GROMACS .gro file of C-alpha atoms in nm:
model
  489
    1UNK     CA    1  -4.285  -5.647  -1.600
    2UNK     CA    2  -4.521  -5.780  -1.867
    3UNK     CA    3  -4.865  -5.722  -1.705
    4UNK     CA    4  -5.055  -5.777  -2.033
    5UNK     CA    5  -5.212  -6.089  -2.171
    6UNK     CA    6  -5.190  -5.956  -2.528
    7UNK     CA    7  -4.816  -5.913  -2.518
    8UNK     CA    8  -4.738  -6.277  -2.432
    9UNK     CA    9  -4.740  -6.551  -2.697
   10UNK     CA   10  -4.976  -6.845  -2.634
   11UNK     CA   11  -4.836  -7.111  -2.407
   12UNK     CA   12  -4.953  -7.460  -2.313
   13UNK     CA   13  -5.205  -7.462  -2.036
   14UNK     CA   14  -5.064  -7.487  -1.689
   15UNK     CA   15  -5.155  -7.819  -1.532
   16UNK     CA   16  -5.193  -7.661  -1.185
   17UNK     CA   17  -5.355  -7.315  -1.166
   18UNK     CA   18  -5.248  -7.098  -0.866
   19UNK     CA   19  -5.452  -7.124  -0.551
   20UNK     CA   20  -5.670  -6.850  -0.416
   21UNK     CA   21  -5.422  -6.792  -0.134
   22UNK     CA   22  -5.143  -6.743  -0.388
   23UNK     CA   23  -5.350  -6.499  -0.589
   24UNK     CA   24  -5.444  -6.310  -0.274
   25UNK     CA   25  -5.077  -6.286  -0.172
   26UNK     CA   26  -4.995  -6.151  -0.519
   27UNK     CA   27  -5.282  -5.902  -0.483
   28UNK     CA   28  -5.164  -5.789  -0.140
   29UNK     CA   29  -4.806  -5.745  -0.259
   30UNK     CA   30  -4.931  -5.560  -0.564
   31UNK     CA   31  -5.155  -5.338  -0.356
   32UNK     CA   32  -4.869  -5.249  -0.126
   33UNK     CA   33  -4.639  -5.176  -0.419
   34UNK     CA   34  -4.879  -4.905  -0.531
   35UNK     CA   35  -4.759  -4.698  -0.236
   36UNK     CA   36  -4.466  -4.619  -0.465
   37UNK     CA   37  -4.691  -4.352  -0.608
   38UNK     CA   38  -4.578  -4.132  -0.320
   39UNK     CA   39  -4.218  -4.170  -0.434
   40UNK     CA   40  -4.321  -4.087  -0.788
   41UNK     CA   41  -4.495  -3.773  -0.663
   42UNK     CA   42  -4.186  -3.695  -0.457
   43UNK     CA   43  -3.987  -3.727  -0.776
   44UNK     CA   44  -4.210  -3.468  -0.942
   45UNK     CA   45  -4.160  -3.237  -0.643
   46UNK     CA   46  -3.783  -3.279  -0.663
   47UNK     CA   47  -3.788  -3.192  -1.034
   48UNK     CA   48  -3.997  -2.880  -0.972
   49UNK     CA   49  -3.764  -2.777  -0.689
   50UNK     CA   50  -3.461  -2.837  -0.912
   51UNK     CA   51  -3.619  -2.624  -1.187
   52UNK     CA   52  -3.660  -2.342  -0.936
   53UNK     CA   53  -3.298  -2.390  -0.829
   54UNK     CA   54  -3.193  -2.371  -1.192
   55UNK     CA   55  -3.371  -2.038  -1.233
   56UNK     CA   56  -3.213  -1.918  -0.909
   57UNK     CA   57  -2.867  -2.030  -1.019
   58UNK     CA   58  -2.898  -1.854  -1.353
   59UNK     CA   59  -3.012  -1.533  -1.185
   60UNK     CA   60  -2.749  -1.547  -0.909
   61UNK     CA   61  -2.469  -1.633  -1.151
   62UNK     CA   62  -2.573  -1.351  -1.385
   63UNK     CA   63  -2.580  -1.102  -1.098
   64UNK     CA   64  -2.242  -1.218  -0.968
   65UNK     CA   65  -2.094  -1.200  -1.317
   66UNK     CA   66  -2.237  -0.850  -1.372
   67UNK     CA   67  -2.102  -0.733  -1.038
   68UNK     CA   68  -1.762  -0.887  -1.110
   69UNK     CA   69  -1.732  -0.709  -1.446
   70UNK     CA   70  -1.843  -0.381  -1.290
   71UNK     CA   71  -1.602  -0.420  -1.000
   72UNK     CA   72  -1.318  -0.503  -1.238
   73UNK     CA   73  -1.382  -0.186  -1.440
   74UNK     CA   74  -1.408   0.032  -1.131
   75UNK     CA   75  -1.101  -0.130  -0.977
   76UNK     CA   76  -0.909  -0.041  -1.291
   77UNK     CA   77  -1.004   0.325  -1.243
   78UNK     CA   78  -0.926   0.320  -0.871
   79UNK     CA   79  -0.588   0.162  -0.939
   80UNK     CA   80  -0.511   0.449  -1.178
   81UNK     CA   81  -0.600   0.696  -0.902
   82UNK     CA   82  -0.391   0.502  -0.652
   83UNK     CA   83  -0.099   0.484  -0.897
   84UNK     CA   84  -0.115   0.864  -0.939
   85UNK     CA   85  -0.121   0.916  -0.562
   86UNK     CA   86   0.163   0.668  -0.522
   87UNK     CA   87   0.368   0.854  -0.781
   88UNK     CA   88   0.307   1.179  -0.592
   89UNK     CA   89   0.412   1.002  -0.272
   90UNK     CA   90   0.733   0.864  -0.426
   91UNK     CA   91   0.823   1.195  -0.597
   92UNK     CA   92   0.745   1.385  -0.276
   93UNK     CA   93   0.964   1.153  -0.070
   94UNK     CA   94   1.246   1.187  -0.322
   95UNK     CA   95   1.223   1.568  -0.334
   96UNK     CA   96   1.191   1.590   0.044
   97UNK     CA   97   1.494   1.365   0.086
   98UNK     CA   98   1.700   1.572  -0.158
   99UNK     CA   99   1.603   1.898   0.012
  100UNK     CA  100   1.682   1.752   0.356
  101UNK     CA  101   2.018   1.620   0.236
  102UNK     CA  102   2.104   1.960   0.090
  103UNK     CA  103   1.991   2.124   0.414
  104UNK     CA  104   2.194   1.884   0.627
  105UNK     CA  105   2.501   1.946   0.414
  106UNK     CA  106   2.459   2.324   0.440
  107UNK     CA  107   2.391   2.296   0.812
  108UNK     CA  108   2.703   2.084   0.860
  109UNK     CA  109   2.918   2.328   0.663
  110UNK     CA  110   2.785   2.614   0.873
  111UNK     CA  111   2.850   2.422   1.196
  112UNK     CA  112   3.205   2.343   1.082
  113UNK     CA  113   3.263   2.710   1.005
  114UNK     CA  114   3.117   2.815   1.342
  115UNK     CA  115   3.330   2.555   1.519
  116UNK     CA  116   3.633   2.700   1.343
  117UNK     CA  117   3.532   3.046   1.468
  118UNK     CA  118   3.489   2.912   1.822
  119UNK     CA  119   3.825   2.740   1.815
  120UNK     CA  120   4.002   3.052   1.685
  121UNK     CA  121   4.106   3.261   1.989
  122UNK     CA  122   4.172   3.627   1.919
  123UNK     CA  123   4.536   3.719   1.986
  124UNK     CA  124   4.563   3.871   2.332
  125UNK     CA  125   4.785   4.155   2.199
  126UNK     CA  126   4.484   4.275   1.998
  127UNK     CA  127   4.260   4.308   2.303
  128UNK     CA  128   4.279   4.520   2.617
  129UNK     CA  129   4.497   4.370   2.890
  130UNK     CA  130   4.199   4.337   3.125
  131UNK     CA  131   3.990   4.152   2.867
  132UNK     CA  132   3.922   3.777   2.902
  133UNK     CA  133   4.025   3.549   2.613
  134UNK     CA  134   3.764   3.552   2.337
  135UNK     CA  135   3.704   3.352   2.022
  136UNK     CA  136   3.599   3.494   1.689
  137UNK     CA  137   3.247   3.354   1.754
  138UNK     CA  138   3.211   3.583   2.057
  139UNK     CA  139   3.195   3.883   1.824
  140UNK     CA  140   2.895   3.763   1.617
  141UNK     CA  141   2.528   3.691   1.697
  142UNK     CA  142   2.445   3.318   1.689
  143UNK     CA  143   2.074   3.395   1.734
  144UNK     CA  144   2.029   3.471   1.365
  145UNK     CA  145   2.149   3.122   1.279
  146UNK     CA  146   1.916   2.964   1.535
  147UNK     CA  147   1.620   3.161   1.400
  148UNK     CA  148   1.687   3.047   1.044
  149UNK     CA  149   1.730   2.685   1.149
  150UNK     CA  150   1.412   2.692   1.358
  151UNK     CA  151   1.214   2.831   1.063
  152UNK     CA  152   1.356   2.564   0.832
  153UNK     CA  153   1.273   2.287   1.079
  154UNK     CA  154   0.918   2.417   1.118
  155UNK     CA  155   0.869   2.411   0.740
  156UNK     CA  156   1.026   2.065   0.719
  157UNK     CA  157   0.801   1.936   0.999
  158UNK     CA  158   0.492   2.082   0.831
  159UNK     CA  159   0.588   1.918   0.502
  160UNK     CA  160   0.659   1.591   0.682
  161UNK     CA  161   0.318   1.603   0.852
  162UNK     CA  162   0.140   1.655   0.520
  163UNK     CA  163   0.348   1.378   0.364
  164UNK     CA  164   0.259   1.144   0.651
  165UNK     CA  165  -0.110   1.220   0.593
  166UNK     CA  166  -0.065   1.136   0.223
  167UNK     CA  167   0.120   0.818   0.318
  168UNK     CA  168  -0.159   0.708   0.552
  169UNK     CA  169  -0.423   0.793   0.291
  170UNK     CA  170  -0.241   0.594   0.023
  171UNK     CA  171  -0.191   0.303   0.263
  172UNK     CA  172  -0.562   0.299   0.349
  173UNK     CA  173  -0.646   0.329  -0.021
  174UNK     CA  174  -0.414   0.040  -0.105
  175UNK     CA  175  -0.556  -0.175   0.176
  176UNK     CA  176  -0.913  -0.112   0.056
  177UNK     CA  177  -0.822  -0.215  -0.300
  178UNK     CA  178  -0.645  -0.523  -0.167
  179UNK     CA  179  -0.949  -0.613   0.043
  180UNK     CA  180  -1.173  -0.588  -0.264
  181UNK     CA  181  -0.936  -0.805  -0.464
  182UNK     CA  182  -0.914  -1.055  -0.176
  183UNK     CA  183  -1.293  -1.073  -0.154
  184UNK     CA  184  -1.315  -1.139  -0.527
  185UNK     CA  185  -1.038  -1.397  -0.508
  186UNK     CA  186  -1.202  -1.572  -0.212
  187UNK     CA  187  -1.538  -1.566  -0.389
  188UNK     CA  188  -1.378  -1.741  -0.685
  189UNK     CA  189  -1.213  -1.988  -0.450
  190UNK     CA  190  -1.553  -2.050  -0.289
  191UNK     CA  191  -1.720  -2.104  -0.626
  192UNK     CA  192  -1.908  -2.436  -0.643
  193UNK     CA  193  -1.705  -2.733  -0.753
  194UNK     CA  194  -1.844  -2.951  -1.034
  195UNK     CA  195  -2.112  -3.177  -0.891
  196UNK     CA  196  -2.038  -3.543  -0.850
  197UNK     CA  197  -2.251  -3.650  -1.146
  198UNK     CA  198  -2.093  -3.401  -1.385
  199UNK     CA  199  -1.762  -3.451  -1.562
  200UNK     CA  200  -1.516  -3.176  -1.651
  201UNK     CA  201  -1.583  -3.244  -2.018
  202UNK     CA  202  -1.952  -3.174  -1.960
  203UNK     CA  203  -1.890  -2.858  -1.759
  204UNK     CA  204  -1.602  -2.720  -1.958
  205UNK     CA  205  -1.292  -2.556  -1.813
  206UNK     CA  206  -1.474  -2.295  -1.603
  207UNK     CA  207  -1.712  -2.477  -1.372
  208UNK     CA  208  -1.840  -2.151  -1.232
  209UNK     CA  209  -1.958  -2.018  -1.570
  210UNK     CA  210  -2.160  -2.330  -1.667
  211UNK     CA  211  -2.432  -2.447  -1.434
  212UNK     CA  212  -2.433  -2.827  -1.378
  213UNK     CA  213  -2.803  -2.820  -1.286
  214UNK     CA  214  -2.941  -2.865  -1.644
  215UNK     CA  215  -2.758  -3.196  -1.681
  216UNK     CA  216  -2.873  -3.307  -1.337
  217UNK     CA  217  -3.229  -3.200  -1.419
  218UNK     CA  218  -3.214  -3.401  -1.739
  219UNK     CA  219  -3.098  -3.704  -1.543
  220UNK     CA  220  -3.376  -3.650  -1.289
  221UNK     CA  221  -3.638  -3.631  -1.562
  222UNK     CA  222  -3.511  -3.958  -1.705
  223UNK     CA  223  -3.535  -4.122  -1.364
  224UNK     CA  224  -3.881  -3.974  -1.316
  225UNK     CA  225  -3.997  -4.124  -1.646
  226UNK     CA  226  -3.857  -4.459  -1.543
  227UNK     CA  227  -4.037  -4.435  -1.210
  228UNK     CA  228  -4.366  -4.342  -1.382
  229UNK     CA  229  -4.333  -4.633  -1.624
  230UNK     CA  230  -4.256  -4.869  -1.337
  231UNK     CA  231  -4.556  -4.735  -1.147
  232UNK     CA  232  -4.774  -4.792  -1.450
  233UNK     CA  233  -4.652  -5.152  -1.471
  234UNK     CA  234  -4.731  -5.197  -1.101
  235UNK     CA  235  -5.081  -5.062  -1.159
  236UNK     CA  236  -5.133  -5.300  -1.452
  237UNK     CA  237  -5.007  -5.586  -1.238
  238UNK     CA  238  -5.250  -5.489  -0.963
  239UNK     CA  239  -5.536  -5.477  -1.212
  240UNK     CA  240  -5.434  -5.821  -1.339
  241UNK     CA  241  -5.425  -5.963  -0.988
  242UNK     CA  242  -5.766  -5.814  -0.915
  243UNK     CA  243  -5.909  -5.955  -1.238
  244UNK     CA  244  -5.771  -6.301  -1.158
  245UNK     CA  245  -5.932  -6.307  -0.815
  246UNK     CA  246  -6.263  -6.180  -0.946
  247UNK     CA  247  -6.268  -6.465  -1.199
  248UNK     CA  248  -6.290  -6.709  -0.908
  249UNK     CA  249  -6.639  -6.739  -0.765
  250UNK     CA  250  -6.637  -6.596  -0.414
  251UNK     CA  251  -6.280  -6.488  -0.467
  252UNK     CA  252  -6.346  -6.128  -0.363
  253UNK     CA  253  -6.500  -6.220  -0.031
  254UNK     CA  254  -6.229  -6.472   0.032
  255UNK     CA  255  -5.961  -6.210  -0.041
  256UNK     CA  256  -6.122  -5.972   0.207
  257UNK     CA  257  -6.131  -6.244   0.475
  258UNK     CA  258  -5.771  -6.353   0.411
  259UNK     CA  259  -5.634  -5.995   0.433
  260UNK     CA  260  -5.848  -5.890   0.729
  261UNK     CA  261  -5.610  -6.046   0.978
  262UNK     CA  262  -5.288  -5.917   0.820
  263UNK     CA  263  -5.103  -5.641   1.010
  264UNK     CA  264  -5.128  -5.320   0.806
  265UNK     CA  265  -5.317  -5.523   0.547
  266UNK     CA  266  -5.459  -5.331   0.251
  267UNK     CA  267  -5.831  -5.276   0.235
  268UNK     CA  268  -5.972  -5.454  -0.074
  269UNK     CA  269  -6.346  -5.396  -0.029
  270UNK     CA  270  -6.370  -5.126  -0.294
  271UNK     CA  271  -6.131  -5.306  -0.528
  272UNK     CA  272  -6.326  -5.636  -0.541
  273UNK     CA  273  -6.673  -5.483  -0.513
  274UNK     CA  274  -6.743  -5.466  -0.889
  275UNK     CA  275  -6.837  -5.779  -1.081
  276UNK     CA  276  -6.573  -5.914  -1.319
  277UNK     CA  277  -6.603  -5.924  -1.691
  278UNK     CA  278  -6.623  -6.283  -1.817
  279UNK     CA  279  -6.319  -6.412  -2.011
  280UNK     CA  280  -6.247  -6.738  -2.187
  281UNK     CA  281  -6.045  -7.027  -2.054
  282UNK     CA  282  -5.750  -6.962  -2.285
  283UNK     CA  283  -5.741  -6.595  -2.201
  284UNK     CA  284  -5.764  -6.676  -1.831
  285UNK     CA  285  -5.477  -6.922  -1.862
  286UNK     CA  286  -5.259  -6.663  -2.037
  287UNK     CA  287  -5.350  -6.405  -1.771
  288UNK     CA  288  -5.239  -6.640  -1.490
  289UNK     CA  289  -4.909  -6.708  -1.665
  290UNK     CA  290  -4.838  -6.336  -1.700
  291UNK     CA  291  -4.944  -6.283  -1.342
  292UNK     CA  292  -4.707  -6.548  -1.217
  293UNK     CA  293  -4.420  -6.396  -1.413
  294UNK     CA  294  -4.488  -6.038  -1.303
  295UNK     CA  295  -4.536  -6.133  -0.938
  296UNK     CA  296  -4.168  -6.230  -0.918
  297UNK     CA  297  -4.065  -5.883  -1.044
  298UNK     CA  298  -4.280  -5.663  -0.816
  299UNK     CA  299  -4.019  -5.629  -0.545
  300UNK     CA  300  -3.747  -5.558  -0.801
  301UNK     CA  301  -3.956  -5.282  -0.959
  302UNK     CA  302  -4.035  -5.132  -0.618
  303UNK     CA  303  -3.660  -5.135  -0.532
  304UNK     CA  304  -3.580  -4.970  -0.865
  305UNK     CA  305  -3.829  -4.691  -0.790
  306UNK     CA  306  -3.679  -4.653  -0.443
  307UNK     CA  307  -3.325  -4.643  -0.582
  308UNK     CA  308  -3.424  -4.378  -0.832
  309UNK     CA  309  -3.591  -4.158  -0.573
  310UNK     CA  310  -3.293  -4.199  -0.339
  311UNK     CA  311  -3.058  -4.099  -0.619
  312UNK     CA  312  -3.277  -3.796  -0.692
  313UNK     CA  313  -3.273  -3.698  -0.325
  314UNK     CA  314  -2.893  -3.711  -0.332
  315UNK     CA  315  -2.892  -3.503  -0.649
  316UNK     CA  316  -3.130  -3.253  -0.491
  317UNK     CA  317  -2.900  -3.223  -0.188
  318UNK     CA  318  -2.607  -3.162  -0.422
  319UNK     CA  319  -2.802  -2.899  -0.616
  320UNK     CA  320  -2.913  -2.733  -0.292
  321UNK     CA  321  -2.551  -2.724  -0.173
  322UNK     CA  322  -2.449  -2.582  -0.511
  323UNK     CA  323  -2.710  -2.306  -0.479
  324UNK     CA  324  -2.587  -2.233  -0.126
  325UNK     CA  325  -2.233  -2.195  -0.259
  326UNK     CA  326  -2.356  -1.966  -0.534
  327UNK     CA  327  -2.536  -1.756  -0.272
  328UNK     CA  328  -2.221  -1.750  -0.060
  329UNK     CA  329  -2.015  -1.643  -0.360
  330UNK     CA  330  -2.270  -1.377  -0.451
  331UNK     CA  331  -2.267  -1.248  -0.094
  332UNK     CA  332  -1.890  -1.200  -0.108
  333UNK     CA  333  -1.909  -1.032  -0.448
  334UNK     CA  334  -2.184  -0.806  -0.310
  335UNK     CA  335  -1.966  -0.725  -0.008
  336UNK     CA  336  -1.680  -0.640  -0.244
  337UNK     CA  337  -1.912  -0.419  -0.449
  338UNK     CA  338  -2.034  -0.232  -0.140
  339UNK     CA  339  -1.676  -0.179  -0.028
  340UNK     CA  340  -1.598  -0.060  -0.380
  341UNK     CA  341  -1.883   0.190  -0.360
  342UNK     CA  342  -1.746   0.317  -0.030
  343UNK     CA  343  -1.391   0.347  -0.166
  344UNK     CA  344  -1.518   0.502  -0.488
  345UNK     CA  345  -1.711   0.765  -0.294
  346UNK     CA  346  -1.386   0.852  -0.115
  347UNK     CA  347  -1.171   0.862  -0.427
  348UNK     CA  348  -1.216   1.240  -0.459
  349UNK     CA  349  -1.081   1.271  -0.104
  350UNK     CA  350  -0.775   1.066  -0.204
  351UNK     CA  351  -0.713   1.293  -0.503
  352UNK     CA  352  -0.770   1.602  -0.287
  353UNK     CA  353  -0.517   1.475  -0.033
  354UNK     CA  354  -0.264   1.432  -0.311
  355UNK     CA  355  -0.325   1.786  -0.437
  356UNK     CA  356  -0.314   1.920  -0.083
  357UNK     CA  357   0.027   1.762  -0.032
  358UNK     CA  358   0.160   1.903  -0.361
  359UNK     CA  359   0.038   2.253  -0.273
  360UNK     CA  360   0.166   2.241   0.086
  361UNK     CA  361   0.499   2.091  -0.017
  362UNK     CA  362   0.551   2.361  -0.282
  363UNK     CA  363   0.483   2.628  -0.018
  364UNK     CA  364   0.713   2.475   0.244
  365UNK     CA  365   0.981   2.395  -0.014
  366UNK     CA  366   0.981   2.761  -0.119
  367UNK     CA  367   1.018   2.868   0.244
  368UNK     CA  368   1.297   2.618   0.301
  369UNK     CA  369   1.477   2.735  -0.013
  370UNK     CA  370   1.458   3.098   0.101
  371UNK     CA  371   1.589   3.010   0.446
  372UNK     CA  372   1.864   2.797   0.297
  373UNK     CA  373   1.974   3.099   0.097
  374UNK     CA  374   1.990   3.291   0.424
  375UNK     CA  375   2.184   3.003   0.575
  376UNK     CA  376   2.422   3.009   0.280
  377UNK     CA  377   2.466   3.384   0.321
  378UNK     CA  378   2.548   3.336   0.689
  379UNK     CA  379   2.797   3.066   0.599
  380UNK     CA  380   2.958   3.294   0.340
  381UNK     CA  381   2.975   3.570   0.600
  382UNK     CA  382   3.133   3.344   0.864
  383UNK     CA  383   3.382   3.203   0.613
  384UNK     CA  384   3.466   3.557   0.505
  385UNK     CA  385   3.496   3.657   0.871
  386UNK     CA  386   3.742   3.374   0.936
  387UNK     CA  387   3.945   3.463   0.627
  388UNK     CA  388   3.937   3.832   0.719
  389UNK     CA  389   4.089   3.750   1.060
  390UNK     CA  390   4.372   3.558   0.894
  391UNK     CA  391   4.426   3.851   0.658
  392UNK     CA  392   4.419   4.081   0.962
  393UNK     CA  393   4.708   3.889   1.111
  394UNK     CA  394   4.889   3.909   0.776
  395UNK     CA  395   4.819   4.286   0.767
  396UNK     CA  396   4.957   4.323   1.121
  397UNK     CA  397   5.271   4.144   1.007
  398UNK     CA  398   5.300   4.381   0.713
  399UNK     CA  399   5.254   4.684   0.942
  400UNK     CA  400   5.512   4.549   1.181
  401UNK     CA  401   5.757   4.529   0.894
  402UNK     CA  402   5.675   4.883   0.779
  403UNK     CA  403   5.708   5.017   1.132
  404UNK     CA  404   6.046   4.852   1.161
  405UNK     CA  405   6.150   5.011   0.830
  406UNK     CA  406   6.032   5.352   0.954
  407UNK     CA  407   6.227   5.316   1.279
  408UNK     CA  408   6.536   5.220   1.085
  409UNK     CA  409   6.491   5.521   0.858
  410UNK     CA  410   6.449   5.749   1.164
  411UNK     CA  411   6.767   5.608   1.314
  412UNK     CA  412   6.956   5.676   0.992
  413UNK     CA  413   6.823   6.034   0.972
  414UNK     CA  414   6.906   6.094   1.339
  415UNK     CA  415   7.266   5.980   1.290
  416UNK     CA  416   7.299   6.202   0.981
  417UNK     CA  417   7.150   6.505   1.163
  418UNK     CA  418   7.388   6.453   1.454
  419UNK     CA  419   7.680   6.444   1.214
  420UNK     CA  420   7.561   6.760   1.039
  421UNK     CA  421   7.509   6.931   1.374
  422UNK     CA  422   7.859   6.854   1.493
  423UNK     CA  423   8.004   6.964   1.157
  424UNK     CA  424   7.805   7.291   1.165
  425UNK     CA  425   7.907   7.356   1.529
  426UNK     CA  426   8.274   7.308   1.449
  427UNK     CA  427   8.263   7.541   1.152
  428UNK     CA  428   8.079   7.807   1.351
  429UNK     CA  429   8.347   7.792   1.618
  430UNK     CA  430   8.611   7.823   1.348
  431UNK     CA  431   8.435   8.128   1.199
  432UNK     CA  432   8.404   8.286   1.543
  433UNK     CA  433   8.770   8.224   1.609
  434UNK     CA  434   8.879   8.375   1.280
  435UNK     CA  435   8.647   8.674   1.253
  436UNK     CA  436   8.466   8.720   1.581
  437UNK     CA  437   8.705   8.974   1.724
  438UNK     CA  438   8.653   9.202   1.432
  439UNK     CA  439   8.277   9.200   1.413
  440UNK     CA  440   8.064   9.401   1.652
  441UNK     CA  441   7.819   9.191   1.852
  442UNK     CA  442   7.518   9.389   1.748
  443UNK     CA  443   7.576   9.353   1.378
  444UNK     CA  444   7.367   9.019   1.378
  445UNK     CA  445   7.206   8.897   1.695
  446UNK     CA  446   7.215   8.535   1.576
  447UNK     CA  447   7.583   8.538   1.504
  448UNK     CA  448   7.669   8.337   1.813
  449UNK     CA  449   7.355   8.106   1.810
  450UNK     CA  450   7.417   7.725   1.804
  451UNK     CA  451   7.313   7.521   1.497
  452UNK     CA  452   6.944   7.431   1.453
  453UNK     CA  453   6.848   7.093   1.603
  454UNK     CA  454   6.568   6.848   1.488
  455UNK     CA  455   6.372   6.596   1.691
  456UNK     CA  456   6.217   6.270   1.536
  457UNK     CA  457   5.956   6.087   1.747
  458UNK     CA  458   5.615   5.919   1.699
  459UNK     CA  459   5.316   6.142   1.685
  460UNK     CA  460   5.114   6.146   2.002
  461UNK     CA  461   4.782   5.952   1.990
  462UNK     CA  462   4.893   5.690   1.738
  463UNK     CA  463   4.934   5.338   1.884
  464UNK     CA  464   5.212   5.110   1.780
  465UNK     CA  465   5.134   4.796   1.583
  466UNK     CA  466   5.066   4.503   1.822
  467UNK     CA  467   5.361   4.276   1.874
  468UNK     CA  468   5.227   3.950   1.726
  469UNK     CA  469   5.473   3.661   1.707
  470UNK     CA  470   5.614   3.573   1.367
  471UNK     CA  471   5.495   3.209   1.398
  472UNK     CA  472   5.132   3.323   1.434
  473UNK     CA  473   5.167   3.548   1.134
  474UNK     CA  474   5.335   3.276   0.926
  475UNK     CA  475   5.051   3.033   0.999
  476UNK     CA  476   4.799   3.299   0.897
  477UNK     CA  477   4.990   3.358   0.572
  478UNK     CA  478   4.982   2.984   0.493
  479UNK     CA  479   4.606   2.970   0.558
  480UNK     CA  480   4.542   3.273   0.335
  481UNK     CA  481   4.754   3.126   0.056
  482UNK     CA  482   4.577   2.789   0.087
  483UNK     CA  483   4.237   2.961   0.073
  484UNK     CA  484   4.339   3.145  -0.242
  485UNK     CA  485   4.455   2.826  -0.413
  486UNK     CA  486   4.128   2.654  -0.315
  487UNK     CA  487   3.917   2.939  -0.455
  488UNK     CA  488   4.112   2.924  -0.783
  489UNK     CA  489   4.037   2.554  -0.825
   0.00000   0.00000   0.00000
């Protein structure tokens, strides 16, 4: 809009000046257009609100960034603690598994040996006739084995319980760290997107680290200046309309009468009350030309002000939504920080649980090792017992052979003594026949005695070697020889 007689070059005089009604209609339209001042004031309010939002965004973003960096540092420490506890958990599981495997192997070997003892029935010839069949296991106490195994299982269960507690602690620790990381990740995902009016080039790669509000505020201020300038042009146009009407004699009163009947018509009493300053004909003609030109632009200027304020309202809504997203992000970061504080305050408990497991496992492992040595001793005893029984059968076979050799020797001696007895008897008879008639009987009382006789028999109280079959003894010999070859390898 021009709205100034000094800014327009002189033109030829208009042959037909505008009527009073036309001037009044221009004045009414101009008066109504001045209501745009409310939109201008609203524009100022929006700018002030946006400035406050900018301060809020800077503060909120700084707090969120500070919390994020602090959380990241603390998370790094907590992850080190968790990694240590996890290493203890893995090493403990590995050691426990190795100990249990060794125990199971020793237990299985012992069971196999005990099964061998149970399946080995003592030869009936070695036991009283009235005795029921018995295995080698019937002669040893199985209770000692059960006691050792029970003690080992108790220690293993205690270690397993402590390990389970460590496992649950580490799992809870891991879940807490994951929850903190998830909260941070979701807060980043919820970070405000670049506002519609801002390009990625303006915001940079990280839209969350650069606030879009300064650019929006700058745009708002530009719109506000445009609105103020437009309002000023509307005011000048109103003043020009008022001056034109006042230059007509009775124009003020006529304007009041013409607008009195209009619905929601503006009140012009105060505007037309003052007397006009006199102006020349040429100046008046130029004023009317400017007035006619500006009157056609009033509605356009009003619409431009309205469009600007509407655009600013949209921008304010976007900024408000942006601030709400920042607040939402900050709330999640704050939640993550509070959870971090809680987890951090419990970190000493996590470390203590790890140390408690190490201490308890060392104690129980020592007990298990001691009992496994007892188990190994029992196994060695039972294996030795089984081998001793085989060697017993071999010894019985050897004694049988020696007894047979003794009996054969006795038989040979008996035959030789019988021969010597018969020979001695015959020669005594021959001596008696040749010389007995000449010798008096009382010269030697033993002259007519028979030869001395000897008796060979087992000594009373000594039992014979049991009659074990050769097949049983041969199998025992093969087992003993196999055991010897195995021990050599």
